[in-house]
Structures are given as C-alpha cells and as structure tokens.
Coordinates of C-alpha atoms in Angstrom, one line a residue:
X1 CA 0.0 0.0 0.0
X2 CA 1.3 3.5 -0.9
X3 CA 2.3 5.7 2.0
X4 CA -0.2 8.5 1.7
X5 CA 1.7 10.7 4.1
X6 CA 4.2 11.4 1.4
X7 CA 1.8 13.0 -0.9
X8 CA 0.4 16.5 -1.0
X9 CA -3.2 16.9 0.1
X10 CA -4.8 20.3 0.0
X11 CA -6.2 21.5 3.3
X12 CA -9.8 21.8 2.3
X13 CA -12.6 21.6 4.9
X14 CA -14.5 18.4 5.2
X15 CA -17.4 18.0 2.7
X16 CA -20.8 18.5 4.3
X17 CA -21.6 14.8 3.9
X18 CA -18.8 14.2 6.4
X19 CA -19.8 17.1 8.6
X20 CA -23.4 16.2 8.9
X21 CA -23.4 12.4 8.2
X22 CA -25.2 11.0 11.1
X23 CA -25.2 14.4 12.7
X24 CA -21.4 14.3 13.4
X25 CA -20.3 17.8 12.5
X26 CA -16.7 18.8 12.1
X27 CA -16.5 22.3 13.6
X28 CA -13.4 24.4 13.3
X29 CA -12.4 27.5 15.2
X30 CA -13.9 31.0 14.6
X31 CA -10.4 32.5 14.4
X32 CA -9.6 30.3 11.4
X33 CA -12.7 31.5 9.7
X34 CA -11.9 35.1 10.2
X35 CA -8.4 34.5 8.9
X36 CA -9.5 32.8 5.8
X37 CA -12.2 35.4 5.1
X38 CA -9.7 38.2 5.3
X39 CA -7.5 36.4 2.9
X40 CA -10.2 35.7 0.4
X41 CA -10.9 39.4 0.0
X42 CA -14.3 39.1 1.8
X43 CA -15.1 42.0 4.1
X44 CA -15.3 40.4 7.6
X45 CA -15.6 43.7 9.4
X46 CA -19.2 44.4 8.6
X47 CA -21.6 44.3 11.5
X48 CA -24.0 41.4 11.5
X49 CA -27.5 42.4 10.7
X50 CA -30.2 41.8 13.2
X51 CA -32.3 39.1 11.6
X52 CA -34.8 38.2 14.3
X53 CA -37.4 35.6 13.7
X54 CA -40.0 38.3 13.5
X55 CA -38.2 40.3 10.8
X56 CA -37.3 37.3 8.6
X57 CA -39.9 36.0 6.2
X58 CA -39.1 32.5 5.1
X59 CA -42.1 32.3 2.8
X60 CA -40.2 34.4 0.4
X61 CA -37.6 31.6 0.0
X62 CA -37.5 29.3 -2.9
X63 CA -38.3 25.6 -2.5
X64 CA -35.4 23.3 -2.0
X65 CA -34.3 21.1 -4.9
X66 CA -32.4 18.9 -2.4
X67 CA -34.9 18.1 0.3
X68 CA -38.6 17.8 -0.7
X69 CA -40.9 20.1 1.3
X70 CA -38.2 22.4 2.7
X71 CA -36.8 25.8 1.8
X72 CA -33.6 26.3 -0.2
X73 CA -30.7 27.6 2.0
X74 CA -28.4 30.4 1.1
X75 CA -25.3 28.1 1.1
X76 CA -26.9 25.2 -0.8
X77 CA -25.1 26.1 -4.0
X78 CA -21.7 25.9 -2.3
X79 CA -22.1 22.9 0.0
X80 CA -24.1 20.9 -2.5
X81 CA -23.5 22.3 -6.0
X82 CA -25.1 20.9 -9.1
X83 CA -23.8 17.4 -9.9
X84 CA -23.4 18.2 -13.6
X85 CA -21.2 21.2 -12.8
X86 CA -18.9 18.9 -10.9
X87 CA -18.8 16.3 -13.7
X88 CA -17.8 19.0 -16.2
X89 CA -14.9 20.1 -14.0
X90 CA -14.0 16.5 -13.2
X91 CA -13.8 15.5 -16.9
X92 CA -11.6 18.4 -17.8
X93 CA -9.2 17.7 -14.9
X94 CA -9.1 14.0 -15.7
X95 CA -8.3 14.6 -19.3
X96 CA -5.6 17.1 -18.5
X97 CA -4.1 14.7 -15.9
X98 CA -4.3 11.7 -18.3
X99 CA -2.3 13.6 -20.9
X100 CA 0.3 14.7 -18.3
X101 CA 0.6 11.2 -16.9
X102 CA 1.0 9.7 -20.4
X103 CA 4.0 12.1 -20.9
X104 CA 5.4 10.6 -17.7
X105 CA 4.9 7.1 -19.0
X106 CA 1.8 6.2 -17.0
X107 CA -1.7 5.3 -18.1
X108 CA -4.2 7.3 -16.0
X109 CA -7.7 5.9 -15.8
X110 CA -10.7 8.3 -15.8
X111 CA -12.1 6.2 -13.0
X112 CA -9.7 8.1 -10.7
X113 CA -12.1 10.9 -10.1
X114 CA -11.7 14.3 -8.6
X115 CA -15.0 14.9 -6.9
X116 CA -14.9 18.0 -4.8
X117 CA -18.5 18.3 -3.8
X118 CA -20.6 16.7 -1.1
X119 CA -23.1 13.9 -1.6
X120 CA -26.6 15.2 -0.7
X121 CA -26.6 15.5 3.1
X122 CA -29.7 14.9 5.2
X123 CA -30.0 18.0 7.3
X124 CA -33.4 17.1 8.5
X125 CA -33.3 13.3 8.3
X126 CA -35.9 12.1 5.8
X127 CA -38.4 14.6 4.4
X128 CA -39.9 12.8 1.5
X129 CA -42.6 10.2 2.1
X130 CA -41.9 8.7 -1.3
X131 CA -38.2 8.3 -0.5
X132 CA -38.9 6.9 2.9
X133 CA -41.2 4.3 1.5
X134 CA -38.4 3.0 -0.7
X135 CA -35.1 3.7 1.2
X136 CA -36.2 4.0 4.8
X137 CA -33.5 6.1 6.6
X138 CA -30.8 5.0 4.1
X139 CA -29.4 7.2 1.5
X140 CA -29.9 6.0 -2.0
X141 CA -26.1 5.9 -2.5
X142 CA -25.8 3.5 0.5
X143 CA -28.1 1.1 -1.3
X144 CA -26.1 1.3 -4.6
X145 CA -28.4 3.8 -6.2
X146 CA -26.4 6.7 -7.5
X147 CA -26.4 9.0 -10.5
X148 CA -22.7 8.7 -11.1
X149 CA -21.4 7.0 -14.3
X150 CA -19.1 4.7 -12.3
X151 CA -18.6 3.6 -8.8
X152 CA -15.5 5.0 -7.1
X153 CA -14.2 4.9 -3.6
X154 CA -15.1 7.8 -1.4
X155 CA -12.5 10.5 -1.2
X156 CA -11.2 12.7 1.5
X157 CA -12.7 15.9 0.2
X158 CA -9.5 17.4 -0.9
X159 CA -9.9 16.9 -4.6
X160 CA -6.8 14.7 -4.7
X161 CA -7.5 11.0 -5.3
X162 CA -7.4 9.2 -2.0
X163 CA -5.1 6.4 -1.1
X164 CA -8.0 4.0 -1.4
X165 CA -8.8 5.2 -4.9
X166 CA -5.2 4.7 -5.9
X167 CA -4.5 1.5 -3.9
X168 CA -2.4 -0.8 -6.1
X169 CA -0.8 1.9 -8.1
X170 CA 3.0 2.2 -7.9
X171 CA 4.7 4.8 -5.8
X172 CA 6.2 6.2 -9.0
X173 CA 2.7 6.6 -10.4
X174 CA 1.4 8.5 -7.3
X175 CA 4.5 10.7 -7.2
X176 CA 3.9 11.7 -10.8
X177 CA 0.3 12.4 -10.0
X178 CA 0.5 14.2 -6.7
X179 CA 4.2 14.9 -6.1
X180 CA 6.5 14.4 -3.1
X181 CA 6.2 16.4 0.1
X182 CA 9.7 17.7 -0.5
X183 CA 8.3 19.6 -3.5
X184 CA 5.2 20.8 -1.7
X185 CA 4.3 24.5 -2.1
X186 CA 2.1 26.3 0.4
X187 CA -0.8 28.2 -1.0
X188 CA -1.1 31.1 1.4
X189 CA -3.6 33.9 1.9
X190 CA -1.8 37.1 1.1
X191 CA -3.5 39.1 3.9
X192 CA -3.5 36.7 6.8
X193 CA -0.8 34.3 5.8
X194 CA -3.2 31.3 6.5
X195 CA -2.2 28.2 4.6
X196 CA -5.0 27.3 2.2
X197 CA -3.3 24.2 0.7
X198 CA -0.1 22.2 0.2
X199 CA 0.5 20.8 -3.2
X200 CA 3.2 20.2 -5.9
X201 CA 2.6 22.5 -8.8
X202 CA 4.9 20.4 -11.0
X203 CA 3.0 17.2 -10.4
X204 CA 0.2 16.3 -12.9
X205 CA -2.6 17.1 -10.5
X206 CA -1.1 20.4 -9.6
X207 CA -0.5 21.4 -13.2
X208 CA -4.1 20.5 -14.1
X209 CA -5.6 22.5 -11.2
X210 CA -3.4 25.5 -11.8
X211 CA -4.3 25.6 -15.5
X212 CA -8.0 24.8 -15.4
X213 CA -8.9 26.2 -11.9
X214 CA -6.3 28.9 -11.2
X215 CA -8.2 30.2 -8.2
X216 CA -8.8 26.7 -6.7
X217 CA -7.0 27.6 -3.5
X218 CA -9.3 30.7 -3.0
X219 CA -12.3 28.6 -3.8
X220 CA -11.3 25.9 -1.3
X221 CA -10.9 28.6 1.4
X222 CA -14.4 29.9 0.6
X223 CA -15.9 26.4 0.6
X224 CA -14.2 25.6 4.0
X225 CA -15.8 28.7 5.4
X226 CA -19.2 27.8 3.9
X227 CA -19.0 24.3 5.5
X228 CA -18.2 25.9 8.8
X229 CA -21.1 28.3 8.6
X230 CA -23.4 25.5 7.5
X231 CA -22.4 23.3 10.4
X232 CA -22.6 26.1 13.0
X233 CA -26.0 27.3 11.9
X234 CA -27.4 23.8 11.8
X235 CA -26.3 23.2 15.4
X236 CA -27.6 26.7 16.3
X237 CA -31.0 25.8 14.8
X238 CA -31.4 22.9 17.3
X239 CA -31.5 25.5 20.1
X240 CA -34.0 27.8 18.4
X241 CA -37.3 27.9 20.2
X242 CA -39.3 27.7 16.9
X243 CA -37.5 24.5 16.0
X244 CA -37.8 23.1 19.6
X245 CA -41.6 23.7 19.4
X246 CA -41.6 22.1 15.9
X247 CA -39.9 19.0 17.3
X248 CA -42.5 18.8 20.1
X249 CA -45.4 18.9 17.6
X250 CA -43.6 16.3 15.4
X251 CA -43.1 14.1 18.5
X252 CA -46.8 14.3 19.3
X253 CA -47.7 13.4 15.8
X254 CA -45.3 10.4 15.9
X255 CA -47.0 9.3 19.2
X256 CA -50.4 9.1 17.5
X257 CA -48.8 6.7 14.9
X258 CA -47.4 4.5 17.7
X259 CA -43.8 5.8 17.8
X260 CA -42.0 7.3 20.8
X261 CA -39.3 9.7 19.7
X262 CA -38.5 13.0 21.3
X263 CA -37.1 14.5 18.1
X264 CA -36.3 13.5 14.5
X265 CA -32.7 12.7 15.3
X266 CA -33.9 10.0 17.7
X267 CA -35.6 8.3 14.9
X268 CA -33.0 9.0 12.2
X269 CA -30.1 7.8 14.4
X270 CA -31.7 4.7 15.7
X271 CA -29.9 1.5 14.8
X272 CA -31.5 0.1 11.7
X273 CA -29.9 -3.3 11.0
X274 CA -29.7 -5.2 7.7
X275 CA -28.2 -4.3 4.3
X276 CA -31.5 -3.1 3.1
X277 CA -34.3 -1.3 5.1
X278 CA -36.7 -3.6 6.8
X279 CA -40.4 -3.3 7.3
X280 CA -40.2 -1.5 10.7
X281 CA -37.6 1.0 9.4
X282 CA -39.7 1.9 6.4
X283 CA -42.8 2.2 8.5
X284 CA -41.0 4.5 10.9
X285 CA -39.4 6.6 8.2
X286 CA -42.7 7.0 6.4
X287 CA -44.4 8.2 9.7
X288 CA -41.4 10.5 10.3
X289 CA -41.8 12.1 6.9
X290 CA -45.5 12.3 7.2
X291 CA -45.3 14.1 10.5
X292 CA -42.7 16.5 9.3
X293 CA -45.1 17.4 6.5
X294 CA -48.3 17.6 8.5
X295 CA -46.8 19.6 11.4
X296 CA -45.0 22.0 9.0
X297 CA -41.6 21.1 10.5
X298 CA -39.9 20.8 7.1
X299 CA -40.5 24.5 6.5
X300 CA -40.1 25.6 10.1
X301 CA -36.7 24.0 10.4
X302 CA -35.3 24.9 7.0
X303 CA -36.7 28.4 7.4
X304 CA -34.8 28.9 10.7
X305 CA -31.6 27.5 9.2
X306 CA -32.0 29.9 6.3
X307 CA -32.5 32.8 8.7
X308 CA -29.3 31.9 10.6
X309 CA -27.3 31.4 7.4
X310 CA -28.5 34.7 6.1
X311 CA -27.5 36.5 9.3
X312 CA -24.1 34.9 9.2
X313 CA -23.5 35.8 5.6
X314 CA -24.6 39.4 6.2
X315 CA -21.3 39.8 8.0
X316 CA -19.4 39.0 4.8
X317 CA -20.9 40.9 1.8
X318 CA -20.1 39.4 -1.5
X319 CA -19.1 35.9 -0.2
X320 CA -21.5 33.8 -2.2
X321 CA -21.1 36.1 -5.3
X322 CA -17.3 35.7 -5.1
X323 CA -17.6 31.9 -5.0
X324 CA -20.0 31.9 -7.9
X325 CA -17.6 34.0 -10.0
X326 CA -14.8 31.5 -9.4
X327 CA -17.1 28.6 -10.1
X328 CA -18.2 30.1 -13.4
X329 CA -14.6 30.7 -14.5
X330 CA -13.8 27.1 -13.6
X331 CA -16.8 25.9 -15.7
X332 CA -15.9 28.1 -18.6
X333 CA -12.3 26.8 -18.6
X334 CA -13.5 23.2 -18.2
X335 CA -16.0 23.4 -21.1
X336 CA -13.4 24.9 -23.3
X337 CA -11.0 22.0 -22.5
X338 CA -13.6 19.3 -22.9

C-alpha cells in the first residue's frame, strides 16, 4: 500500500456529507474562519444584521431542490453544487491529468475521479414520504443507487485521489500524479498568511488545477468557510425555540402513529440493521416524513436555518457572489477544454 503521508493533500474543509453524516459535525475555530475570510478578500468587518425571527420572512424563500418540502438555503449552491457542474470540472481535470501522466509514461484511468462536492446530506433526516417508502432512513447511494457513471471509492474531500482510490498503483505513479512532500508548495492567503493548501505545482494534479482552476485555493478557502457556517447554523437551529416547538409537535404526531421519539434525530439515528431497510424501518421513516409534513416542521426547520445562514453571511458581503464567479470561471475553462 502506498504511504499516503508522502503526498500532497490540500487542506480543504470536510465536505458537508462528512460534517453532517449521522449528525457528526466537524466544527473548526472561529479565528480560522476570520483569517480565511480576510485572505479571500471578503469583508469580515461588517456588522452582523439583526435578523430576528419576526423580521425574517421564510415564505419568500425558494423551495429546495435537495430536500422535498423544505426551503432552499443560502449556502446550498456551495455545499451541495449541481452534480453536472462537478462532472464538467472532473472530466476536464481527468483529461488534463491523463495527458500529463502519459507524458510521464503512465496510463491514467478516468475512474480516478476528482469529486470536490458533497453527496446530498440529510440535514433534516428524511423529508420525502416517497423516498422513505423505498429507502427508509438509508441514502440511495448507500443502497447502490447513484447517478454517477461509475462507482469510485469515497475521497477525503481534498480533490486529490485518496489512497484507497489509488490502492495498487505504484509509488512512482502516485509521485507523478501528486508529487513528493519535499516539493510541496504552500498556497497562502496574502493578507493573513493562512495556509489554504499544500501541493506540488509540478505534479500532474497540480498542473491541471493551476491551468484549469487557477483560483482553486481561493475557492477551497471559501468552501471551507461555507461548510463551517453551514455546520454552525445547523447546530444553532437545534436550540432555536421555533425548532424546539416544531420538534414537540412532530413528536406528538409520531406518538399518534405508535412511535415514541423526542425529536427527528432520535428516529434517524436509531440502529437500523440489515443491508436493506426492513419493514419496521420503512414504517418508521414514512411516519417520520408524514409528521414533518403535517406539522410543518420541514418549512419551520429549514426556514430557521435559512435565517441563521443569512444572518451569518450578512457579515461578509459578496461571499456567495465571489464563490459563484470563481465557479463560473472554472466551468468556462472546463467546457473549453472538454
């Protein structure tokens, strides 16, 4: 097995699927966020707007395309971007790397993907009665249902192929792809000096990223901040009175259906055995989704998270717009290369 400690791995924040998978959130320090924000050219000195529950109208929000029955969140585009956008970028990077690796005498398979986005994360557990009736509390990908063209090992979120993805490849192959740590270059924020990433710009992966995504370090920093805000606001929502009251109404609804759960997490995090969802799991998940819908919890909870995310982002004008500009430039370069 290749010693993965020898190879450069950018210091990107954990994807949201890792942050919120089974409600285990990776939360970093507030000082790190302020440092990265300063370096990304985002104004972190603005005063946070007062967005009280009374002054924020969630009914003006768009419906979510990720979670049926909920509202779209301000950070959805960053923490769960469109799959096709990712595939466009992946294909361009893979083609560039394949050409570079061929010049080094190696054959690079397009199955070594560069996914940089999170799989759909279940903020609220299950919200769709239709999905619950089929998958229970499992994610479709956990049951082998995925919209990817090929099955690849899960990566570490850095964008660099993981050790598992490259298991069996020679050390020389991986060195040509990712470089040696002796050749690492730190990508630093010019203002704060914070290290955004370590990588080898002369290795095939580094060359591809620098040519096709020249602001990838800046984008990674913005995404790390977005994951942090998403995680923090999710946790904060659990202590919001409107959500607590919503949980109580949901619990009462579940009780009428014969289930004793204090909140949706208690049902979602229950131990459901078997490789596929059983009858009891499906019955519980369906009741869960029905109660979220009938009590309005889907909109109550997502509306509160949207309010909290909006308040957090008001401190950093232009944050989402800056990320969108970088993404669009990446997509334009990828489409030109494909």
